[in-house]
Each structure stands twice: as structure tokens, then as C-alpha cells.
């Protein structure tokens, strides 16, 4: 899984308007009505991550969940990150 | 729920040897065999937090889970944080 170049990253981010890039990581914060709703989302994320064999860093602050993705093996962002990000966004649709 | 003073915080931490204080927050990182085990723990933490009406910030990095506690209403650490920390530690015993 090769590391993407900046043109490829830019193209990937255009399809993920809610995601922000910070160096070699892309992240998004989702807000829910309460902690229970946030935890339901986190469990859906966990299932999706296990299926993809790729795991975001997950941060939970009561009703807010932040997901961050990078591909450690590639030393940066890869297609796996963008594919998973799109899958995770579909969980809240 | 009043904010604890530094003597009270020190006494509380003596009963929580794995927890570290950073200003008005106490935190601990737990390590598990894999992401699934980490998620099982996070769900037990969530249940415990809902029962206590007090929620740690939770960070999941594959097999590592970091919990951080403070009492926003008290503007610092309160008994609620130390009580919940002890309850959370019991989840892995």
C-alpha cells in the first residue's frame, strides 16, 4: 500500500469535505446528541475498522468523537485511509 | 461536588498507583492484546460512566486505551474522579 503524493491526497480530500489533513494524518470530529449515541457510533466504527483491517485512532469526549487515520506501514497517507474514511462517513448517513 | 485541594489529590493518587496527574486531570493508559479486547474494555468503561453520571475522555489507539478524568463543574479534580477511577480499574481485575 504505497504512500500517496500531495496531488493524490488533495483529490482524496475533495471527496471528504468534512475531513481535515494535518501532515500525514486525516481526521474528522463527529458530534452526537449524547454519550450513548457517540458510543453507538464508536462501536459501528470498530466493526468497520475490523472488517477493513485498518484502525483509526478514536477519541471520545462525551458526545464528540474524533477519528484520525494514517497508514503506519506506508509512512503516511494511503488509499486505505481514504477508503476507510468514506466508509466511516457512510455510517452516519 | 467541590474541587479537591492538593493534599486530598495526593491522598487520592496514592490509592491509584497507575494513574498520573497532569494539572487538573488524572489519566491512565491500559494495554490489551488487540483492538477487540480494547473495545470490550471501552464498552465496560462506557457502562460504568453512564451509571456514575460521569464520563472520562477516552482515547483508543488500536490496543491501547487512555482514560482522562476531571470534573468540569468543579473546575478541577473532585471525589467523583477518584471514585470513578477506582471503579474503572476494577473492570480489568
CSV table of N, CA, C and O in Angstrom, one decimal, chain A:
chain,number,residue,atom,x,y,z
A,1,UNK,N,0.9,-1.2,0.0
A,1,UNK,CA,0.0,0.0,0.0
A,1,UNK,C,0.9,1.2,0.0
A,1,UNK,O,1.4,1.6,1.0
A,2,UNK,N,1.1,1.9,-1.2
A,2,UNK,CA,2.1,3.0,-1.2
A,2,UNK,C,1.5,4.3,-0.6
A,2,UNK,O,0.3,4.5,-0.6
A,3,UNK,N,2.4,5.1,-0.2
A,3,UNK,CA,2.1,6.4,0.3
A,3,UNK,C,1.6,7.3,-0.9
A,3,UNK,O,2.2,7.2,-1.9
A,4,UNK,N,0.6,8.1,-0.6
A,4,UNK,CA,0.1,8.9,-1.7
A,4,UNK,C,0.9,10.2,-1.8
A,4,UNK,O,1.4,10.7,-0.8
A,5,UNK,N,0.9,10.8,-3.0
A,5,UNK,CA,1.6,12.1,-3.1
A,5,UNK,C,0.6,13.2,-2.9
A,5,UNK,O,-0.6,12.9,-2.7
A,6,UNK,N,1.1,14.4,-2.9
A,6,UNK,CA,0.2,15.5,-2.5
A,6,UNK,C,-1.0,15.7,-3.4
A,6,UNK,O,-2.1,16.1,-3.0
A,7,UNK,N,-0.8,15.5,-4.7
A,7,UNK,CA,-1.9,15.6,-5.7
A,7,UNK,C,-3.0,14.5,-5.4
A,7,UNK,O,-4.2,14.9,-5.4
A,8,UNK,N,-2.5,13.3,-5.1
A,8,UNK,CA,-3.5,12.3,-4.8
A,8,UNK,C,-4.2,12.6,-3.5
A,8,UNK,O,-5.4,12.3,-3.4
A,9,UNK,N,-3.5,13.1,-2.5
A,9,UNK,CA,-4.1,13.4,-1.2
A,9,UNK,C,-5.2,14.5,-1.4
A,9,UNK,O,-6.3,14.4,-0.9
A,10,UNK,N,-4.8,15.5,-2.2
A,10,UNK,CA,-5.8,16.6,-2.5
A,10,UNK,C,-7.0,16.1,-3.1
A,10,UNK,O,-8.2,16.4,-2.8
A,11,UNK,N,-6.9,15.2,-4.1
A,11,UNK,CA,-8.0,14.6,-4.8
A,11,UNK,C,-8.9,13.8,-3.8
A,11,UNK,O,-10.1,13.8,-3.8
A,12,UNK,N,-8.2,13.0,-2.9
A,12,UNK,CA,-8.9,12.3,-1.9
A,12,UNK,C,-9.7,13.1,-0.9
A,12,UNK,O,-10.9,12.9,-0.6
A,13,UNK,N,-9.1,14.3,-0.5
A,13,UNK,CA,-9.8,15.2,0.4
A,13,UNK,C,-11.0,15.9,-0.2
A,13,UNK,O,-12.0,16.2,0.5
A,14,UNK,N,-10.9,16.1,-1.5
A,14,UNK,CA,-12.1,16.7,-2.2
A,14,UNK,C,-13.3,15.8,-2.1
A,14,UNK,O,-14.4,16.4,-2.1
A,15,UNK,N,-13.2,14.6,-1.9
A,15,UNK,CA,-14.3,13.7,-1.8
A,15,UNK,C,-14.7,13.5,-0.3
A,15,UNK,O,-15.6,12.8,0.0
A,16,UNK,N,-13.9,14.2,0.6
A,16,UNK,CA,-14.2,14.1,2.0
A,16,UNK,C,-14.2,15.5,2.6
A,16,UNK,O,-13.3,15.9,3.4
A,17,UNK,N,-15.3,16.3,2.3
A,17,UNK,CA,-15.3,17.7,2.7
A,17,UNK,C,-15.2,17.9,4.2
A,17,UNK,O,-14.7,19.0,4.6
A,18,UNK,N,-15.6,17.0,5.0
A,18,UNK,CA,-15.6,17.2,6.5
A,18,UNK,C,-14.3,16.8,7.1
A,18,UNK,O,-14.1,17.0,8.3
A,19,UNK,N,-13.4,16.2,6.4
A,19,UNK,CA,-12.1,15.7,6.9
A,19,UNK,C,-11.0,16.8,6.7
A,19,UNK,O,-11.0,17.5,5.7
A,20,UNK,N,-10.2,16.9,7.7
A,20,UNK,CA,-9.0,17.8,7.7
A,20,UNK,C,-7.7,17.0,7.7
A,20,UNK,O,-7.6,16.0,8.4
A,21,UNK,N,-6.8,17.5,7.0
A,21,UNK,CA,-5.5,16.9,7.0
A,21,UNK,C,-4.5,17.7,7.9
A,21,UNK,O,-4.5,18.9,7.9
A,22,UNK,N,-3.7,16.9,8.7
A,22,UNK,CA,-2.7,17.5,9.5
A,22,UNK,C,-1.4,16.6,9.2
A,22,UNK,O,-1.4,15.5,9.6
A,23,UNK,N,-0.5,17.2,8.4
A,23,UNK,CA,0.6,16.4,8.0
A,23,UNK,C,0.2,15.1,7.4
A,23,UNK,O,-0.6,15.1,6.4
A,24,UNK,N,0.6,14.0,7.9
A,24,UNK,CA,0.3,12.7,7.3
A,24,UNK,C,-0.9,12.0,8.0
A,24,UNK,O,-0.9,10.7,8.0
A,25,UNK,N,-1.8,12.8,8.5
A,25,UNK,CA,-3.0,12.2,9.2
A,25,UNK,C,-4.2,13.0,8.6
A,25,UNK,O,-4.1,14.2,8.4
A,26,UNK,N,-5.3,12.2,8.4
A,26,UNK,CA,-6.6,12.9,8.2
A,26,UNK,C,-7.5,12.6,9.3
A,26,UNK,O,-7.5,11.5,9.9
A,27,UNK,N,-8.3,13.6,9.7
A,27,UNK,CA,-9.2,13.5,10.9
A,27,UNK,C,-10.5,14.2,10.7
A,27,UNK,O,-10.7,15.1,9.9
A,28,UNK,N,-11.5,13.7,11.4
A,28,UNK,CA,-12.8,14.3,11.4
A,28,UNK,C,-13.4,14.2,12.8
A,28,UNK,O,-13.3,13.1,13.5
A,29,UNK,N,-14.1,15.2,13.3
A,29,UNK,CA,-14.8,15.1,14.5
A,29,UNK,C,-16.3,15.1,14.2
A,29,UNK,O,-16.8,15.9,13.5
A,30,UNK,N,-17.0,14.1,14.8
A,30,UNK,CA,-18.5,14.0,14.7
A,30,UNK,C,-19.1,14.3,16.0
A,30,UNK,O,-18.6,14.0,17.1
A,31,UNK,N,-20.3,15.0,15.9
A,31,UNK,CA,-21.0,15.3,17.2
A,31,UNK,C,-22.3,14.6,17.2
A,31,UNK,O,-23.1,14.6,16.2
A,32,UNK,N,-22.7,14.1,18.4
A,32,UNK,CA,-23.9,13.4,18.6
A,32,UNK,C,-24.7,14.0,19.7
A,32,UNK,O,-24.3,14.9,20.3
A,33,UNK,N,-25.9,13.5,19.9
A,33,UNK,CA,-26.8,14.1,20.9
A,33,UNK,C,-26.3,13.8,22.3
A,33,UNK,O,-26.5,14.7,23.2
A,34,UNK,N,-25.7,12.7,22.6
A,34,UNK,CA,-25.2,12.4,23.9
A,34,UNK,C,-24.1,11.3,23.8
A,34,UNK,O,-23.8,10.9,22.7
A,35,UNK,N,-23.6,10.9,25.0
A,35,UNK,CA,-22.6,9.9,25.1
A,35,UNK,C,-23.0,8.6,24.5
A,35,UNK,O,-22.2,7.9,23.8
A,36,UNK,N,-24.3,8.2,24.8
A,36,UNK,CA,-24.7,6.9,24.3
A,36,UNK,C,-24.7,6.8,22.8
A,36,UNK,O,-24.3,5.8,22.2
A,37,UNK,N,-25.2,7.9,22.2
A,37,UNK,CA,-25.2,8.0,20.7
A,37,UNK,C,-23.7,8.0,20.2
A,37,UNK,O,-23.5,7.3,19.2
A,38,UNK,N,-22.9,8.6,20.9
A,38,UNK,CA,-21.4,8.6,20.5
A,38,UNK,C,-20.9,7.2,20.6
A,38,UNK,O,-20.2,6.8,19.6
A,39,UNK,N,-21.2,6.5,21.6
A,39,UNK,CA,-20.7,5.1,21.8
A,39,UNK,C,-21.3,4.2,20.7
A,39,UNK,O,-20.6,3.3,20.3
A,40,UNK,N,-22.5,4.4,20.4
A,40,UNK,CA,-23.1,3.6,19.3
A,40,UNK,C,-22.3,3.7,18.0
A,40,UNK,O,-22.0,2.8,17.3
A,41,UNK,N,-22.0,5.0,17.7
A,41,UNK,CA,-21.2,5.3,16.5
A,41,UNK,C,-19.8,4.6,16.6
A,41,UNK,O,-19.3,4.0,15.7
A,42,UNK,N,-19.2,4.7,17.8
A,42,UNK,CA,-17.8,4.2,18.0
A,42,UNK,C,-17.8,2.7,17.8
A,42,UNK,O,-16.9,2.1,17.2
A,43,UNK,N,-18.9,2.0,18.2
A,43,UNK,CA,-19.0,0.6,18.0
A,43,UNK,C,-19.2,0.2,16.5
A,43,UNK,O,-18.6,-0.8,16.0
A,44,UNK,N,-19.9,1.1,15.8
A,44,UNK,CA,-20.0,0.9,14.4
A,44,UNK,C,-18.7,1.1,13.7
A,44,UNK,O,-18.3,0.4,12.8
A,45,UNK,N,-18.0,2.1,14.1
A,45,UNK,CA,-16.6,2.4,13.6
A,45,UNK,C,-15.7,1.2,13.8
A,45,UNK,O,-15.0,0.8,13.0
A,46,UNK,N,-15.8,0.6,15.1
A,46,UNK,CA,-14.9,-0.5,15.4
A,46,UNK,C,-15.2,-1.7,14.5
A,46,UNK,O,-14.2,-2.4,14.0
A,47,UNK,N,-16.5,-2.0,14.2
A,47,UNK,CA,-16.8,-3.1,13.3
A,47,UNK,C,-16.3,-2.8,11.9
A,47,UNK,O,-15.7,-3.7,11.3
A,48,UNK,N,-16.5,-1.6,11.4
A,48,UNK,CA,-16.0,-1.2,10.1
A,48,UNK,C,-14.5,-1.4,10.0
A,48,UNK,O,-13.9,-1.9,9.0
A,49,UNK,N,-13.8,-0.9,11.1
A,49,UNK,CA,-12.3,-1.0,11.1
A,49,UNK,C,-11.8,-2.4,11.1
A,49,UNK,O,-10.8,-2.7,10.4
A,50,UNK,N,-12.5,-3.3,11.9
A,50,UNK,CA,-12.1,-4.7,11.9
A,50,UNK,C,-12.2,-5.3,10.6
A,50,UNK,O,-11.4,-6.1,10.1
A,51,UNK,N,-13.4,-5.0,9.9
A,51,UNK,CA,-13.6,-5.6,8.6
A,51,UNK,C,-12.6,-5.1,7.6
A,51,UNK,O,-12.1,-5.8,6.7
A,52,UNK,N,-12.1,-3.8,7.7
A,52,UNK,CA,-11.2,-3.2,6.8
A,52,UNK,C,-9.7,-3.6,7.2
A,52,UNK,O,-8.8,-3.5,6.4
A,53,UNK,N,-9.5,-4.2,8.4
A,53,UNK,CA,-8.2,-4.4,8.9
A,53,UNK,C,-7.4,-3.2,9.0
A,53,UNK,O,-6.1,-3.2,8.8
A,54,UNK,N,-8.0,-2.1,9.3
A,54,UNK,CA,-7.4,-0.8,9.4
A,54,UNK,C,-8.1,0.0,10.4
A,54,UNK,O,-9.3,0.1,10.4
A,55,UNK,N,-7.4,0.6,11.4
A,55,UNK,CA,-8.0,1.1,12.6
A,55,UNK,C,-7.7,2.6,12.8
A,55,UNK,O,-6.5,3.0,12.9
A,56,UNK,N,-8.7,3.4,12.8
A,56,UNK,CA,-8.4,4.8,13.2
A,56,UNK,C,-8.1,5.0,14.6
A,56,UNK,O,-8.5,4.2,15.5
A,57,UNK,N,-7.4,6.0,15.0
A,57,UNK,CA,-7.3,6.5,16.4
A,57,UNK,C,-8.7,7.1,16.7
A,57,UNK,O,-9.2,7.9,15.9
A,58,UNK,N,-9.2,6.7,17.8
A,58,UNK,CA,-10.6,7.2,18.2
A,58,UNK,C,-10.5,8.0,19.5
A,58,UNK,O,-9.9,7.5,20.5
A,59,UNK,N,-11.1,9.1,19.5
A,59,UNK,CA,-11.1,9.9,20.8
A,59,UNK,C,-12.6,10.3,21.1
A,59,UNK,O,-13.3,10.8,20.2
A,60,UNK,N,-13.0,10.0,22.3
A,60,UNK,CA,-14.4,10.2,22.7
A,60,UNK,C,-14.4,11.3,23.8
A,60,UNK,O,-13.8,11.1,24.9
A,61,UNK,N,-15.1,12.4,23.6
A,61,UNK,CA,-15.3,13.4,24.6
A,61,UNK,C,-16.8,13.6,24.8
A,61,UNK,O,-17.4,14.4,24.1
A,62,UNK,N,-17.4,12.8,25.6
A,62,UNK,CA,-18.9,12.8,25.8
A,62,UNK,C,-19.6,12.6,24.5
A,62,UNK,O,-19.7,11.5,24.1
A,63,UNK,N,-20.1,13.7,23.9
A,63,UNK,CA,-20.9,13.5,22.7
A,63,UNK,C,-20.1,13.7,21.4
A,63,UNK,O,-20.7,13.7,20.3
A,64,UNK,N,-18.8,13.9,21.5
A,64,UNK,CA,-17.9,14.2,20.3
A,64,UNK,C,-17.0,13.0,20.1
A,64,UNK,O,-16.3,12.6,21.1
A,65,UNK,N,-16.9,12.6,18.9
A,65,UNK,CA,-15.9,11.5,18.5
A,65,UNK,C,-15.0,12.0,17.4
A,65,UNK,O,-15.5,12.5,16.4
A,66,UNK,N,-13.7,11.9,17.7
A,66,UNK,CA,-12.7,12.3,16.7
A,66,UNK,C,-12.0,11.1,16.1
A,66,UNK,O,-11.6,10.2,16.9
A,67,UNK,N,-12.0,10.9,14.8
A,67,UNK,CA,-11.3,9.8,14.2
A,67,UNK,C,-10.1,10.3,13.4
A,67,UNK,O,-10.2,11.4,12.8
A,68,UNK,N,-9.0,9.7,13.6
A,68,UNK,CA,-7.8,10.1,12.8
A,68,UNK,C,-7.2,8.8,12.1
A,68,UNK,O,-7.1,7.8,12.7
A,69,UNK,N,-6.8,9.0,10.9
A,69,UNK,CA,-6.3,7.9,10.1
A,69,UNK,C,-5.0,8.3,9.5
A,69,UNK,O,-4.7,9.4,9.0
A,70,UNK,N,-4.1,7.2,9.5
A,70,UNK,CA,-2.9,7.3,8.7
A,70,UNK,C,-2.5,5.8,8.5
A,70,UNK,O,-3.1,4.9,9.1
A,71,UNK,N,-1.5,5.6,7.6
A,71,UNK,CA,-1.1,4.2,7.3
A,71,UNK,C,0.4,4.1,7.8
A,71,UNK,O,1.3,4.5,7.1
A,72,UNK,N,0.5,3.5,9.0
A,72,UNK,CA,1.9,3.5,9.5
A,72,UNK,C,2.9,2.7,8.6
A,72,UNK,O,4.0,3.1,8.4
A,73,UNK,N,2.4,1.6,8.0
A,73,UNK,CA,3.3,0.8,7.2
A,73,UNK,C,3.7,1.6,5.9
A,73,UNK,O,4.8,1.3,5.4
A,74,UNK,N,2.9,2.5,5.5
A,74,UNK,CA,3.3,3.3,4.3
A,74,UNK,C,4.1,4.6,4.7
A,74,UNK,O,4.6,5.3,3.8
A,75,UNK,N,4.1,4.9,6.0
A,75,UNK,CA,4.8,6.1,6.5
A,75,UNK,C,4.0,7.3,6.1
A,75,UNK,O,4.6,8.4,5.9
A,76,UNK,N,2.7,7.2,5.9
A,76,UNK,CA,1.9,8.4,5.5
A,76,UNK,C,0.5,8.0,5.2
A,76,UNK,O,0.0,7.0,5.6
A,77,UNK,N,-0.1,8.8,4.3
A,77,UNK,CA,-1.5,8.5,3.9
A,77,UNK,C,-1.5,7.6,2.7
A,77,UNK,O,-0.7,7.8,1.8
A,78,UNK,N,-2.4,6.6,2.7
A,78,UNK,CA,-2.5,5.7,1.6
A,78,UNK,C,-4.0,5.6,1.2
A,78,UNK,O,-4.9,6.2,1.9
A,79,UNK,N,-4.3,4.9,0.1
A,79,UNK,CA,-5.7,4.7,-0.3
A,79,UNK,C,-6.5,4.1,0.8
A,79,UNK,O,-7.7,4.4,0.9
A,80,UNK,N,-5.9,3.3,1.7
A,80,UNK,CA,-6.6,2.6,2.8
A,80,UNK,C,-7.3,3.7,3.6
A,80,UNK,O,-8.4,3.5,4.1
A,81,UNK,N,-6.6,4.8,3.9
A,81,UNK,CA,-7.1,5.8,4.8
A,81,UNK,C,-8.4,6.5,4.1
A,81,UNK,O,-9.4,6.7,4.8
A,82,UNK,N,-8.2,6.8,2.9
A,82,UNK,CA,-9.4,7.5,2.2
A,82,UNK,C,-10.6,6.5,2.0
A,82,UNK,O,-11.7,6.9,2.1
A,83,UNK,N,-10.3,5.3,1.7
A,83,UNK,CA,-11.3,4.3,1.5
A,83,UNK,C,-12.1,4.1,2.9
A,83,UNK,O,-13.3,4.1,2.9
A,84,UNK,N,-11.3,4.0,3.9
A,84,UNK,CA,-11.9,3.8,5.3
A,84,UNK,C,-12.7,5.0,5.7
A,84,UNK,O,-13.8,5.0,6.2
A,85,UNK,N,-12.1,6.2,5.4
A,85,UNK,CA,-12.8,7.5,5.8
A,85,UNK,C,-14.2,7.5,5.1
A,85,UNK,O,-15.2,7.9,5.7
A,86,UNK,N,-14.2,7.2,3.9
A,86,UNK,CA,-15.5,7.2,3.1
A,86,UNK,C,-16.5,6.2,3.8
A,86,UNK,O,-17.7,6.5,4.0
A,87,UNK,N,-16.0,5.0,4.1
A,87,UNK,CA,-16.8,4.0,4.8
A,87,UNK,C,-17.4,4.5,6.1
A,87,UNK,O,-18.5,4.3,6.5
A,88,UNK,N,-16.5,5.2,6.9
A,88,UNK,CA,-16.9,5.7,8.2
A,88,UNK,C,-18.0,6.8,8.1
A,88,UNK,O,-18.9,6.8,8.8
A,89,UNK,N,-17.8,7.6,7.1
A,89,UNK,CA,-18.8,8.7,6.9
A,89,UNK,C,-20.2,8.1,6.5
A,89,UNK,O,-21.2,8.6,6.9
A,90,UNK,N,-20.2,6.9,5.8
A,90,UNK,CA,-21.4,6.3,5.4
A,90,UNK,C,-22.2,5.8,6.7
A,90,UNK,O,-23.4,5.6,6.6
A,91,UNK,N,-21.5,5.6,7.8
A,91,UNK,CA,-22.1,5.1,9.0
A,91,UNK,C,-23.1,6.1,9.6
A,91,UNK,O,-24.1,5.6,10.3
A,92,UNK,N,-22.9,7.3,9.3
A,92,UNK,CA,-23.9,8.3,9.9
A,92,UNK,C,-24.9,8.8,8.9
A,92,UNK,O,-25.6,9.7,9.2
A,93,UNK,N,-24.9,8.2,7.7
A,93,UNK,CA,-25.9,8.6,6.7
A,93,UNK,C,-27.2,7.9,6.9
A,93,UNK,O,-27.3,6.8,7.4
